[in-house]
Coordinates of C-alpha atoms in Angstrom, one line a residue:
M1 CA -68.4 -50.4 -22.6
A2 CA -66.4 -53.5 -24.7
P3 CA -63.1 -54.6 -21.9
D4 CA -59.7 -53.4 -24.4
S5 CA -57.3 -55.8 -24.6
D6 CA -55.9 -55.6 -21.0
G7 CA -59.5 -57.1 -19.9
R8 CA -60.0 -53.0 -18.9
T9 CA -63.3 -51.2 -19.1
A10 CA -62.7 -47.0 -20.2
L11 CA -65.1 -44.9 -18.2
P12 CA -66.0 -41.1 -18.5
S13 CA -65.9 -40.6 -14.8
V14 CA -65.6 -42.0 -11.1
V15 CA -66.2 -41.9 -7.5
I16 CA -64.7 -43.3 -5.4
R17 CA -65.0 -42.7 -1.9
F18 CA -62.4 -44.4 0.8
A19 CA -63.8 -44.7 4.4
G20 CA -62.7 -45.7 8.0
D21 CA -61.8 -44.9 11.4
S22 CA -59.6 -41.5 11.9
G23 CA -56.8 -43.4 12.7
D24 CA -56.0 -45.2 9.7
G25 CA -54.4 -42.6 6.8
I26 CA -57.6 -42.2 4.9
Q27 CA -57.1 -39.2 3.8
I28 CA -53.5 -39.2 3.6
T29 CA -55.0 -42.0 1.2
G30 CA -57.1 -40.2 -0.5
S31 CA -55.0 -37.1 -1.2
R32 CA -52.3 -39.7 -2.7
F33 CA -54.5 -41.2 -5.3
T34 CA -55.4 -37.6 -5.8
D35 CA -51.5 -36.2 -6.7
T36 CA -52.0 -39.9 -8.8
T37 CA -54.8 -39.1 -10.5
A38 CA -53.7 -36.3 -11.6
L39 CA -50.8 -36.8 -13.0
A40 CA -52.5 -39.3 -14.6
G41 CA -54.7 -36.5 -16.8
N42 CA -58.3 -36.8 -15.4
D43 CA -59.6 -33.6 -14.6
L44 CA -60.4 -33.9 -10.6
A45 CA -62.4 -32.7 -7.6
T46 CA -62.2 -33.5 -4.0
F47 CA -64.6 -34.2 -0.6
P48 CA -62.9 -34.7 2.8
D49 CA -64.9 -35.0 5.0
F50 CA -63.4 -35.6 8.3
P51 CA -64.9 -36.1 12.8
A52 CA -64.3 -33.4 14.7
E53 CA -62.8 -35.3 17.9
I54 CA -59.4 -35.6 18.1
R55 CA -59.8 -38.8 18.4
A56 CA -62.9 -40.6 19.0
P57 CA -63.4 -44.1 20.3
V58 CA -61.4 -46.7 18.0
G59 CA -64.7 -48.4 15.8
T60 CA -66.9 -46.3 16.2
T61 CA -69.2 -43.9 14.3
F62 CA -68.2 -40.9 15.9
G63 CA -64.4 -41.9 14.0
V64 CA -64.7 -42.3 10.7
S65 CA -63.1 -40.4 8.8
A66 CA -63.7 -40.2 4.6
F67 CA -62.3 -38.6 1.6
Q68 CA -64.4 -39.0 -1.4
I69 CA -63.0 -38.6 -5.4
N70 CA -64.7 -37.9 -8.4
F71 CA -62.3 -38.0 -11.5
G72 CA -63.1 -38.5 -15.3
A73 CA -62.1 -37.6 -18.9
R74 CA -64.3 -35.1 -18.8
H75 CA -64.2 -32.1 -17.1
I76 CA -65.4 -32.4 -13.2
E77 CA -67.2 -29.9 -11.5
T78 CA -67.9 -31.7 -8.4
H79 CA -66.8 -34.3 -6.1
G80 CA -69.5 -36.8 -7.6
D81 CA -73.0 -37.2 -5.9
D82 CA -72.9 -40.6 -4.6
P83 CA -70.4 -42.7 -5.6
N84 CA -69.7 -46.5 -7.8
V85 CA -67.2 -47.5 -5.3
L86 CA -66.6 -47.7 -1.5
V87 CA -64.1 -48.7 0.4
A88 CA -64.5 -49.5 3.7
L89 CA -61.7 -50.6 6.3
N90 CA -64.5 -51.9 9.6
P91 CA -67.7 -52.1 9.7
A92 CA -68.4 -48.8 11.1
A93 CA -66.8 -46.9 8.1
L94 CA -69.7 -49.4 5.9
K95 CA -72.5 -48.4 8.0
V96 CA -71.7 -44.7 7.7
N97 CA -71.3 -43.8 4.2
I98 CA -73.4 -47.4 3.0
N99 CA -76.3 -44.9 2.0
R100 CA -74.5 -42.7 -0.1
L101 CA -73.4 -45.4 -2.8
K102 CA -75.1 -45.8 -5.8
K103 CA -77.3 -49.3 -6.1
G104 CA -75.3 -51.6 -8.2
G105 CA -72.3 -50.1 -7.2
S106 CA -68.8 -52.2 -5.5
I107 CA -67.7 -52.2 -1.9
I108 CA -64.4 -53.9 -0.8
V109 CA -63.4 -54.5 2.8
D110 CA -61.7 -55.1 5.3
T111 CA -63.0 -58.4 6.4
G112 CA -60.0 -58.8 9.6
A113 CA -61.8 -55.7 10.7
F114 CA -65.3 -57.2 11.2
N115 CA -65.1 -59.6 14.1
T116 CA -68.0 -59.4 16.9
R117 CA -66.7 -56.0 18.6
N118 CA -66.1 -54.0 16.4
L119 CA -69.4 -54.7 14.5
K120 CA -71.0 -54.0 18.2
K121 CA -69.3 -50.7 18.4
A122 CA -70.4 -49.9 15.2
G123 CA -73.6 -50.7 16.2
Y124 CA -75.1 -54.1 14.0
D125 CA -77.0 -56.3 15.1
S126 CA -76.0 -59.3 12.4
N127 CA -72.6 -59.5 9.9
P128 CA -74.1 -57.1 7.2
L129 CA -71.5 -59.2 4.9
E130 CA -73.5 -62.6 6.0
D131 CA -76.7 -60.8 6.3
G132 CA -78.2 -60.4 2.7
S133 CA -78.3 -57.0 3.3
L134 CA -75.4 -56.4 1.0
D135 CA -77.3 -57.9 -1.9
D136 CA -77.7 -54.7 -4.2
Y137 CA -73.9 -54.2 -4.2
K138 CA -70.9 -55.9 -5.5
L139 CA -68.9 -56.6 -2.8
L140 CA -64.9 -57.1 -2.5
E141 CA -64.2 -59.0 0.2
I142 CA -60.1 -59.6 1.5
D143 CA -58.9 -59.9 4.6
I144 CA -56.6 -56.8 4.3
S145 CA -55.3 -56.8 8.0
K146 CA -54.1 -60.3 7.4
N147 CA -53.0 -59.6 4.1
V148 CA -51.0 -56.7 5.2
L149 CA -49.4 -57.6 8.4
E150 CA -48.1 -60.9 5.7
S151 CA -46.5 -57.8 3.6
V152 CA -44.5 -56.2 6.5
K153 CA -43.6 -59.0 8.4
E154 CA -39.8 -58.5 7.0
F155 CA -39.0 -55.2 8.8
G156 CA -39.9 -56.0 12.3
L157 CA -43.2 -54.1 13.4
S158 CA -45.3 -54.7 15.7
Q159 CA -48.9 -55.9 15.1
K160 CA -50.1 -52.0 15.9
E161 CA -47.4 -50.1 13.6
G162 CA -48.0 -53.2 10.9
L163 CA -51.7 -52.2 11.1
R164 CA -51.1 -49.5 10.3
C165 CA -49.9 -49.9 7.2
K166 CA -53.3 -50.7 6.0
N167 CA -54.1 -48.0 4.0
F168 CA -51.4 -47.8 1.6
W169 CA -51.9 -51.6 0.6
V170 CA -55.9 -50.2 0.1
L171 CA -54.3 -48.0 -2.0
G172 CA -52.1 -50.2 -4.2
L173 CA -55.1 -52.2 -4.6
V174 CA -57.3 -49.4 -5.9
Y175 CA -54.2 -48.9 -8.4
W176 CA -54.4 -51.8 -10.1
I177 CA -58.1 -51.8 -10.4
Y178 CA -58.0 -48.2 -12.2
G179 CA -55.0 -48.4 -13.7
R180 CA -52.6 -46.1 -11.6
D181 CA -48.5 -46.3 -11.2
R182 CA -47.0 -46.3 -8.3
T183 CA -44.0 -44.4 -8.6
D184 CA -45.6 -40.8 -7.4
T185 CA -46.4 -42.4 -4.7
I186 CA -43.3 -44.2 -4.0
E187 CA -41.5 -41.5 -4.3
W188 CA -43.9 -39.8 -1.7
L189 CA -43.1 -42.1 1.2
K190 CA -38.9 -42.2 0.5
A191 CA -39.3 -38.8 1.3
K192 CA -42.3 -38.9 3.8
F193 CA -40.3 -41.1 5.5
A194 CA -36.2 -39.5 5.1
K195 CA -35.8 -40.2 8.9
R196 CA -37.7 -43.4 8.7
P197 CA -36.4 -45.5 6.0
E198 CA -38.1 -48.8 7.7
I199 CA -41.2 -46.2 7.6
A200 CA -41.0 -45.4 4.2
D201 CA -40.1 -49.4 3.1
A202 CA -43.2 -50.7 4.7
N203 CA -46.0 -49.0 4.1
I204 CA -43.7 -49.2 0.0
A205 CA -44.4 -53.5 0.5
A206 CA -47.8 -52.4 1.6
L207 CA -48.6 -51.0 -1.2
N208 CA -46.5 -53.4 -3.8
A209 CA -48.3 -56.7 -1.8
G210 CA -51.7 -55.1 -2.7
H211 CA -50.8 -54.0 -6.4
I212 CA -50.0 -58.0 -6.2
Y213 CA -52.7 -59.0 -4.8
G214 CA -55.3 -57.2 -7.9
E215 CA -52.9 -58.4 -10.1
A216 CA -53.3 -61.7 -8.9
A217 CA -56.5 -61.9 -7.5
E218 CA -58.6 -62.3 -11.8
L219 CA -60.7 -58.8 -10.4
G220 CA -62.1 -58.4 -13.6
D221 CA -64.1 -61.5 -13.1
S222 CA -65.6 -59.6 -9.0
I223 CA -66.0 -55.6 -9.5
G224 CA -64.5 -54.9 -12.0
L225 CA -61.2 -53.4 -13.8
F226 CA -61.2 -50.4 -15.6
S227 CA -59.6 -47.0 -17.0
V228 CA -60.7 -43.4 -17.4
A229 CA -59.1 -41.9 -20.5
P230 CA -56.8 -37.8 -19.9
A231 CA -59.4 -35.2 -19.4
E232 CA -58.5 -32.8 -22.2
M233 CA -57.7 -29.5 -20.5
T234 CA -55.9 -25.9 -21.2
K235 CA -52.2 -26.8 -22.2
G236 CA -50.2 -26.3 -19.6
L237 CA -48.4 -26.3 -16.1
Y238 CA -50.6 -28.1 -13.7
R239 CA -50.8 -28.8 -10.1
T240 CA -53.3 -29.9 -7.0
V241 CA -54.6 -27.3 -4.9
T242 CA -56.7 -27.0 -1.9
G243 CA -58.9 -24.1 -1.5
A244 CA -56.4 -22.9 1.3
E245 CA -53.7 -23.0 -0.6
A246 CA -54.8 -21.0 -3.4
L247 CA -56.0 -18.5 -0.8
A248 CA -52.7 -18.4 0.6
W249 CA -51.0 -17.5 -2.5
G250 CA -53.4 -15.1 -3.4
L251 CA -52.7 -13.2 -0.9
V252 CA -49.5 -12.7 -1.1
A253 CA -50.2 -12.4 -5.2
G254 CA -52.0 -10.1 -4.4
A255 CA -49.9 -8.6 -1.9
E256 CA -47.5 -8.3 -4.4
L257 CA -49.1 -6.5 -6.6
A258 CA -49.7 -4.1 -4.6
D259 CA -46.4 -3.6 -3.1
L260 CA -47.3 -4.7 0.6
D261 CA -45.2 -6.6 3.1
I262 CA -47.8 -8.9 4.4
F263 CA -49.1 -9.6 7.7
F264 CA -51.2 -12.5 9.2
G265 CA -52.5 -13.0 12.6
S266 CA -54.5 -15.2 13.4
Y267 CA -55.5 -17.2 16.1
P268 CA -56.0 -21.8 15.1
I269 CA -59.4 -22.5 14.2
T270 CA -61.5 -25.4 11.8
P271 CA -61.8 -24.8 8.7
A272 CA -59.2 -22.2 8.4
S273 CA -55.7 -23.1 10.1
P274 CA -54.3 -24.5 7.1
V275 CA -54.6 -21.3 5.7
L276 CA -52.4 -19.7 8.2
H277 CA -50.1 -23.0 8.0
S278 CA -49.2 -22.3 4.3
L279 CA -48.5 -18.2 5.3
A280 CA -45.9 -19.5 7.4
K281 CA -44.0 -21.7 5.0
M282 CA -44.2 -18.8 2.4
K283 CA -41.6 -15.7 4.7
Q284 CA -39.2 -15.7 1.7
F285 CA -41.9 -13.4 0.3
G286 CA -42.2 -11.6 3.2
V287 CA -45.0 -12.6 5.1
K288 CA -44.3 -12.4 8.6
T289 CA -47.6 -14.9 10.4
F290 CA -48.5 -13.9 13.6
Q291 CA -50.2 -16.9 15.9
A292 CA -52.2 -14.2 18.4
E293 CA -53.3 -15.8 22.3
D294 CA -57.3 -14.9 20.8
E295 CA -58.8 -13.8 17.9
I296 CA -59.4 -10.6 19.3
A297 CA -55.7 -10.2 19.5
A298 CA -55.1 -11.9 16.5
I299 CA -57.4 -9.3 13.6
C300 CA -56.2 -5.6 15.6
S301 CA -52.3 -6.4 15.6
A302 CA -53.3 -6.8 11.7
I303 CA -55.5 -3.7 12.2
G304 CA -52.2 -2.2 14.2
A305 CA -50.3 -3.6 10.5
S306 CA -52.1 -1.4 8.7
Y307 CA -51.5 1.2 10.4
A308 CA -48.2 0.4 9.7
G309 CA -48.2 0.5 6.1
A310 CA -48.6 -2.8 6.2
L311 CA -50.9 -5.3 4.2
G312 CA -53.3 -6.4 7.2
I313 CA -54.6 -9.9 7.3
T314 CA -57.1 -12.3 10.2
S315 CA -58.8 -15.7 9.0
S316 CA -61.2 -17.2 11.5
S317 CA -64.5 -19.1 11.3
G318 CA -67.7 -18.2 12.2
P319 CA -67.7 -18.2 15.9
G320 CA -64.0 -16.6 15.3
I321 CA -65.5 -13.2 13.6
A322 CA -68.2 -12.6 16.1
L323 CA -66.2 -12.2 18.4
K324 CA -63.5 -10.0 15.5
G325 CA -66.9 -8.3 15.1
E326 CA -66.1 -5.4 17.6
A327 CA -62.3 -4.7 15.8
I328 CA -63.4 -4.8 12.5
G329 CA -65.9 -2.4 13.2
L330 CA -62.6 -1.0 14.5
A331 CA -60.9 -0.5 10.9
I332 CA -64.0 0.4 9.6
S333 CA -64.4 3.6 11.3
T334 CA -60.5 4.4 11.5
E335 CA -60.6 3.3 7.5
L336 CA -57.8 0.9 7.0
P337 CA -57.3 -2.0 4.2
L338 CA -58.3 -5.1 6.5
I339 CA -58.9 -8.7 4.9
I340 CA -60.5 -10.9 7.0
V341 CA -60.9 -14.1 5.7
N342 CA -63.7 -16.4 6.5
S343 CA -63.5 -20.1 6.0
Q344 CA -67.6 -20.5 7.2
R345 CA -68.9 -23.7 8.9
A346 CA -72.1 -25.0 10.2
G347 CA -72.8 -23.7 13.3
P348 CA -74.5 -22.0 15.2
S349 CA -71.9 -21.5 18.1
T350 CA -69.7 -24.4 18.1
G351 CA -72.2 -26.3 15.8
L352 CA -70.5 -29.1 13.5
P353 CA -66.8 -27.5 13.0
T354 CA -65.2 -30.2 10.7
K355 CA -68.3 -30.2 7.8
T356 CA -69.3 -26.9 5.2
E357 CA -71.7 -24.2 5.7
Q358 CA -72.3 -21.0 4.2
S359 CA -73.8 -19.8 6.7
D360 CA -72.4 -16.5 7.0
L361 CA -73.6 -14.3 4.7
Y362 CA -75.9 -12.0 7.5
Q363 CA -72.3 -12.0 9.8
A364 CA -70.3 -11.0 7.0
V365 CA -73.0 -8.2 5.2
Y366 CA -74.5 -6.9 8.6
G367 CA -72.6 -8.7 11.4
R368 CA -71.6 -5.1 13.3
N369 CA -72.8 -2.1 15.2
G370 CA -73.6 0.5 13.8
D371 CA -73.8 1.7 11.1
A372 CA -71.0 -0.2 9.4
P373 CA -70.3 -1.6 5.8
L374 CA -67.3 -2.9 3.5
V375 CA -66.4 -5.2 0.9
V376 CA -68.2 -9.1 0.7
L377 CA -66.3 -11.5 -1.9
A378 CA -66.6 -15.2 -2.4
A379 CA -64.9 -17.9 -3.8
H380 CA -66.4 -20.3 -5.8
G381 CA -64.0 -24.0 -5.5
P382 CA -60.2 -23.9 -5.0
G383 CA -58.8 -22.6 -7.4
D384 CA -60.6 -19.8 -7.6
C385 CA -59.3 -18.5 -4.0
F386 CA -56.6 -17.2 -5.6
D387 CA -57.9 -14.9 -7.8
T388 CA -60.6 -13.8 -5.2
A389 CA -58.2 -13.3 -3.4
I390 CA -55.8 -10.9 -5.6
E391 CA -59.0 -9.5 -6.0
A392 CA -59.8 -8.1 -2.2
C393 CA -56.4 -7.1 -1.9
R394 CA -57.0 -5.1 -4.6
L395 CA -60.4 -3.5 -3.2
A396 CA -59.0 -3.6 0.3
T397 CA -55.9 -1.0 -0.7
K398 CA -57.4 1.0 -3.3
Y399 CA -60.6 1.6 -1.4
M400 CA -59.2 1.3 2.4
T401 CA -61.4 -0.1 3.6
P402 CA -61.5 -4.2 5.4
V403 CA -62.6 -6.6 2.9
M404 CA -64.1 -9.8 3.8
L405 CA -63.3 -13.0 2.0
L406 CA -65.4 -16.3 1.8
T407 CA -65.1 -19.4 1.7
D408 CA -66.7 -22.5 3.0
G409 CA -64.5 -25.8 5.1
Y410 CA -65.4 -28.0 0.8
I411 CA -63.6 -25.2 -0.5
G412 CA -60.6 -25.0 2.1
N413 CA -59.5 -28.6 2.0
A414 CA -60.8 -29.3 -1.6
A415 CA -58.3 -30.3 -3.9
E416 CA -58.7 -29.6 -7.9
P417 CA -56.4 -29.4 -10.6
W418 CA -55.5 -25.4 -11.7
L419 CA -53.7 -23.9 -14.1
I420 CA -50.1 -22.7 -12.2
P421 CA -51.2 -18.9 -14.1
S422 CA -48.3 -16.1 -14.3
L423 CA -48.0 -12.7 -12.5
S424 CA -47.7 -11.4 -15.3
D425 CA -50.7 -11.8 -16.3
Y426 CA -52.2 -9.5 -13.8
E427 CA -52.7 -6.1 -14.2
S428 CA -50.3 -4.5 -10.8
F429 CA -51.9 -1.7 -8.4
K430 CA -48.8 -0.3 -6.3
V431 CA -49.9 1.5 -3.9
T432 CA -49.0 4.9 -3.0
H433 CA -48.0 5.9 0.3
E434 CA -49.2 9.7 1.1
T435 CA -46.1 12.1 1.6
D436 CA -46.7 16.0 1.2
A437 CA -46.4 17.2 4.7
E438 CA -47.5 20.0 3.6
N439 CA -51.2 19.2 2.9
F440 CA -52.0 16.2 5.1
H441 CA -55.9 15.9 6.5
P442 CA -55.4 12.4 7.2
F443 CA -59.0 11.6 6.9
D444 CA -59.0 13.8 3.0
R445 CA -60.5 12.0 0.5
D446 CA -59.6 11.0 -3.2
E447 CA -62.3 11.8 -5.4
K448 CA -63.6 10.0 -7.4
T449 CA -63.1 6.5 -5.1
L450 CA -63.9 8.7 -1.8
A451 CA -60.7 6.9 0.4
R452 CA -58.8 8.4 2.4
K453 CA -55.0 8.5 2.9
W454 CA -53.0 6.2 3.9
A455 CA -50.3 7.9 5.8
I456 CA -47.1 5.6 7.4
P457 CA -46.7 6.4 11.0
G458 CA -43.4 8.4 12.5
T459 CA -42.8 9.9 8.7
A460 CA -42.0 13.9 9.9
G461 CA -45.1 15.7 9.1
L462 CA -47.5 13.5 8.7
E463 CA -48.1 12.6 12.5
H464 CA -52.2 11.8 12.8
R465 CA -54.6 9.9 15.3
I466 CA -56.5 6.9 14.5
G467 CA -59.2 5.3 16.5
G468 CA -63.6 4.1 16.8
I469 CA -64.6 7.4 18.2
E470 CA -65.9 9.8 15.8
K471 CA -63.7 11.4 13.5
E472 CA -64.4 15.0 11.6
D473 CA -64.2 14.9 8.3
G474 CA -60.8 16.3 6.8
S475 CA -59.3 16.8 9.5
G476 CA -59.3 13.6 11.6
H477 CA -60.1 15.3 15.3
I478 CA -62.5 13.5 17.2
S479 CA -66.0 15.4 17.2
Y480 CA -69.8 14.9 18.1
E481 CA -71.0 16.9 16.3
P482 CA -74.6 15.5 14.9
A483 CA -73.9 16.6 11.5
N484 CA -70.3 15.3 11.3
H485 CA -71.3 12.2 12.4
Q486 CA -74.1 12.2 9.1
R487 CA -71.4 12.9 6.8
M488 CA -69.1 10.8 7.8
T489 CA -71.8 7.8 7.9
D490 CA -73.3 9.0 4.2
L491 CA -69.2 9.1 3.0
R492 CA -68.4 5.8 5.0
R493 CA -71.5 4.4 3.1
D494 CA -71.3 5.7 0.1
K495 CA -67.5 4.8 -0.2
I496 CA -68.3 1.5 -0.8
L497 CA -71.9 1.8 -2.0
N498 CA -69.5 2.8 -5.4
I499 CA -67.5 0.3 -5.4
A500 CA -70.0 -1.5 -7.4
K501 CA -68.8 1.1 -10.4
D502 CA -65.6 -0.8 -10.3
I503 CA -66.5 -4.7 -9.9
P504 CA -67.0 -6.7 -13.2
A505 CA -71.2 -6.8 -14.7
V506 CA -72.8 -10.1 -14.2
K507 CA -73.4 -12.3 -16.6
P508 CA -75.0 -15.7 -17.0
E509 CA -72.5 -18.7 -16.4
Q510 CA -74.6 -20.7 -19.0
G511 CA -78.0 -20.2 -20.4
P512 CA -80.1 -17.0 -21.2
E513 CA -80.0 -13.2 -20.0
T514 CA -83.8 -13.6 -20.4
G515 CA -86.0 -16.6 -19.9
K516 CA -88.3 -18.6 -17.5
L517 CA -85.3 -19.1 -14.8
A518 CA -82.2 -17.8 -13.0
V519 CA -80.7 -20.1 -10.5
V520 CA -78.5 -18.5 -8.4
G521 CA -75.7 -19.3 -6.0
W522 CA -72.8 -17.7 -4.4
G523 CA -69.6 -19.7 -3.3
S524 CA -68.8 -23.5 -3.1
T525 CA -72.1 -24.3 -4.5
Y526 CA -71.0 -23.3 -8.5
G527 CA -70.1 -27.5 -9.0
P528 CA -73.8 -28.7 -8.2
I529 CA -75.2 -26.3 -10.5
S530 CA -73.8 -25.8 -12.8
R531 CA -73.7 -29.0 -14.0
A532 CA -77.6 -29.5 -12.8
V533 CA -78.1 -26.5 -15.0
S534 CA -75.8 -28.1 -17.6
N535 CA -77.9 -31.1 -18.3
K536 CA -81.1 -29.2 -17.8
L537 CA -79.6 -26.8 -21.0
A538 CA -79.5 -29.9 -22.7
E539 CA -83.0 -31.3 -22.3
N540 CA -84.1 -27.9 -23.4
K541 CA -85.0 -26.4 -20.5
S542 CA -85.1 -22.9 -20.1
V543 CA -83.3 -22.2 -17.6
A544 CA -79.7 -19.9 -16.7
H545 CA -77.1 -19.9 -14.0
I546 CA -76.0 -17.2 -12.5
H547 CA -73.2 -17.0 -10.0
I548 CA -72.5 -14.5 -7.7
R549 CA -68.7 -13.1 -7.0
N550 CA -69.0 -9.8 -5.3
L551 CA -71.3 -10.1 -2.8
W552 CA -71.4 -6.6 -1.5
P553 CA -71.8 -5.0 -2.7
L554 CA -73.8 -6.0 -6.0
P555 CA -73.4 -6.0 -9.0
A556 CA -75.0 -3.2 -10.9
N557 CA -76.8 -5.0 -13.5
L558 CA -77.7 -7.4 -11.1
G559 CA -81.3 -6.5 -10.9
D560 CA -82.5 -5.4 -13.9
L561 CA -80.7 -9.0 -14.8
L562 CA -82.9 -11.2 -12.4
R563 CA -85.8 -8.5 -13.0
G564 CA -85.5 -10.8 -17.4
Y565 CA -85.8 -14.3 -15.3
E566 CA -89.8 -15.7 -14.5
K567 CA -88.5 -17.4 -11.4
V568 CA -85.5 -17.1 -10.2
I569 CA -84.2 -19.8 -7.4
V570 CA -81.6 -19.5 -4.9
P571 CA -79.4 -22.5 -3.7
E572 CA -77.5 -22.1 -0.1
M573 CA -76.3 -24.1 2.1
N574 CA -78.5 -21.4 5.2
D575 CA -82.3 -21.3 5.7
G576 CA -82.3 -18.3 2.6
Q577 CA -79.8 -15.4 3.2
L578 CA -78.7 -14.1 -0.3
K579 CA -82.5 -14.6 -0.9
T580 CA -83.5 -12.0 1.6
V581 CA -80.7 -9.7 0.3
L582 CA -81.9 -10.1 -3.1
R583 CA -85.8 -9.7 -1.9
D584 CA -84.6 -6.7 -0.3
Q585 CA -82.4 -4.8 -2.6
Y586 CA -84.3 -6.1 -5.6
L587 CA -88.2 -6.0 -4.1
I588 CA -87.8 -10.0 -6.3
D589 CA -89.6 -13.3 -5.4
A590 CA -86.5 -15.0 -5.2
K591 CA -87.7 -18.6 -3.9
P592 CA -85.1 -20.3 -1.0
L593 CA -83.9 -23.8 -2.3
T594 CA -81.3 -24.1 1.3
K595 CA -79.7 -27.1 2.6
V596 CA -77.8 -26.9 6.4
T597 CA -76.9 -30.9 7.3
G598 CA -73.5 -30.3 6.7
Q599 CA -72.9 -31.7 3.4
P600 CA -72.7 -30.3 -0.4
F601 CA -75.3 -29.6 -2.2
K602 CA -75.9 -33.0 -4.9
I603 CA -76.7 -32.0 -8.6
T604 CA -79.6 -34.1 -8.6
E605 CA -81.2 -31.9 -5.3
I606 CA -80.1 -28.9 -7.5
E607 CA -81.9 -30.7 -11.4
A608 CA -85.3 -31.3 -9.2
A609 CA -85.9 -28.1 -8.1
I610 CA -84.8 -26.7 -12.0
D611 CA -87.6 -29.4 -13.1
A612 CA -90.6 -27.9 -10.6
A613 CA -89.8 -24.4 -11.1
V614 CA -89.6 -25.0 -15.0
E615 CA -93.0 -27.4 -15.1
S616 CA -94.8 -25.4 -12.6

């Protein structure tokens, strides 16, 4: 495209990856660019990618932190396959991320960090800025370290403090390249460092200096100047939201619709902790948060809250969910509403704690002793976390059951523009606790839902006992009778399976309801599958995208729908778990497309699988 009157080339979308040491403020840089881009009216998706180590040795590849953003004038569904631009603030950042960059893409490097010591730490035998290894890219070499120290020297900072402003100098430069306004970032810095105005002023000076450098350096002759027009989006009030934030808000909204207070018992674990952080700020909605001493205490406190008439919620990641397993069985046996949020990460054991995976589906559907069914839902993106959390609240309270809500590290940390809804658009599902003392039996059931009655302890005449030992149907007395255990097991199973009648029928997100191929996904594979299927439909390929939110019980029509396609492939960030569930339930020859690298799927990976399936 030809440059406009300002010398900027208009682009439909751009993918930028910021990378540097963990101490370089990369995540702040990315989040500031994200908010500014949202204010510019672009659609966007982000991918924070940071190491597990709290503080790896400075300058090593183990300590590289990155933040990728895909933004555009069109609808954006993923964080982007390969960046157009890589900002590398040290040799290690370049080393770790260079293979992700598109050939012909642009690299912005801080030459001040490319000294012999840092090159050796990163594992370079020669300087890549000098040995020709970057000839396939547009390279912008700037001594950012020197420039930032000059821009903040009037504030009397030490060299170490001054270099901490490097991320905002870079941000100012990138703002210039893409025509971004600095005002929001300046106001954010003033608010963030209101008690340390000298720090705010230094970072603002660095931001402005980077912007001025861009103006003076005639970048149009090197890496270019660009503009990205606002996207066409539904009119309304938007804000940038992460999955963890939207999930917390959805839980609060669900409790409001149920007219219940929230008790959130949790234990910190990556990447689930941000849900606790968000809910702890919402006391004005009657939210009570409790950071327990361990995972078992966390879930048991939530079960106790549900017994007392509140909506008990707990949260963790795969290793913590394993520890909660016995207590989840207790909640199933006592038939109390409980929401268990599982923010999945790469495993097993500690695994890759800051990397994403979808490997807890077996754990969610099958992972307890005895026949212990519960509801399993999966959100497919940051904004969808809000609605999925509300649905979890509805099902948990209506059917007196635990609900496991699956997200993952990608969804939890990623951000996107979110059209803020009105709670009046949602139908309430107000909970009524039992009050009839004359006819109360704790395990009497609603004939339609099979849910037992929910009585608040301390209510006169409604005294009752619950626990993990098998109960007698109706009375709730302890029972070891074989026939009663068979009946109670059947009732707990049927209660969950019958929920399939109370959830929407699944239909293709795109493509025909019968045809050559169905691509079936769940959770955070939504974006890459959606874009890949859209691209292949444009090529007149017979392919459909089916995405499943209700993973247990599965939608009632899913089996018949899948049998309408000649082939089914299931992209998953695990070793093929949903594929196994679909084969088991429907006896269809679902084929897996698996990935367990700790990184999300690329669109091209799914496109290749579609081509292979359709053309074979």
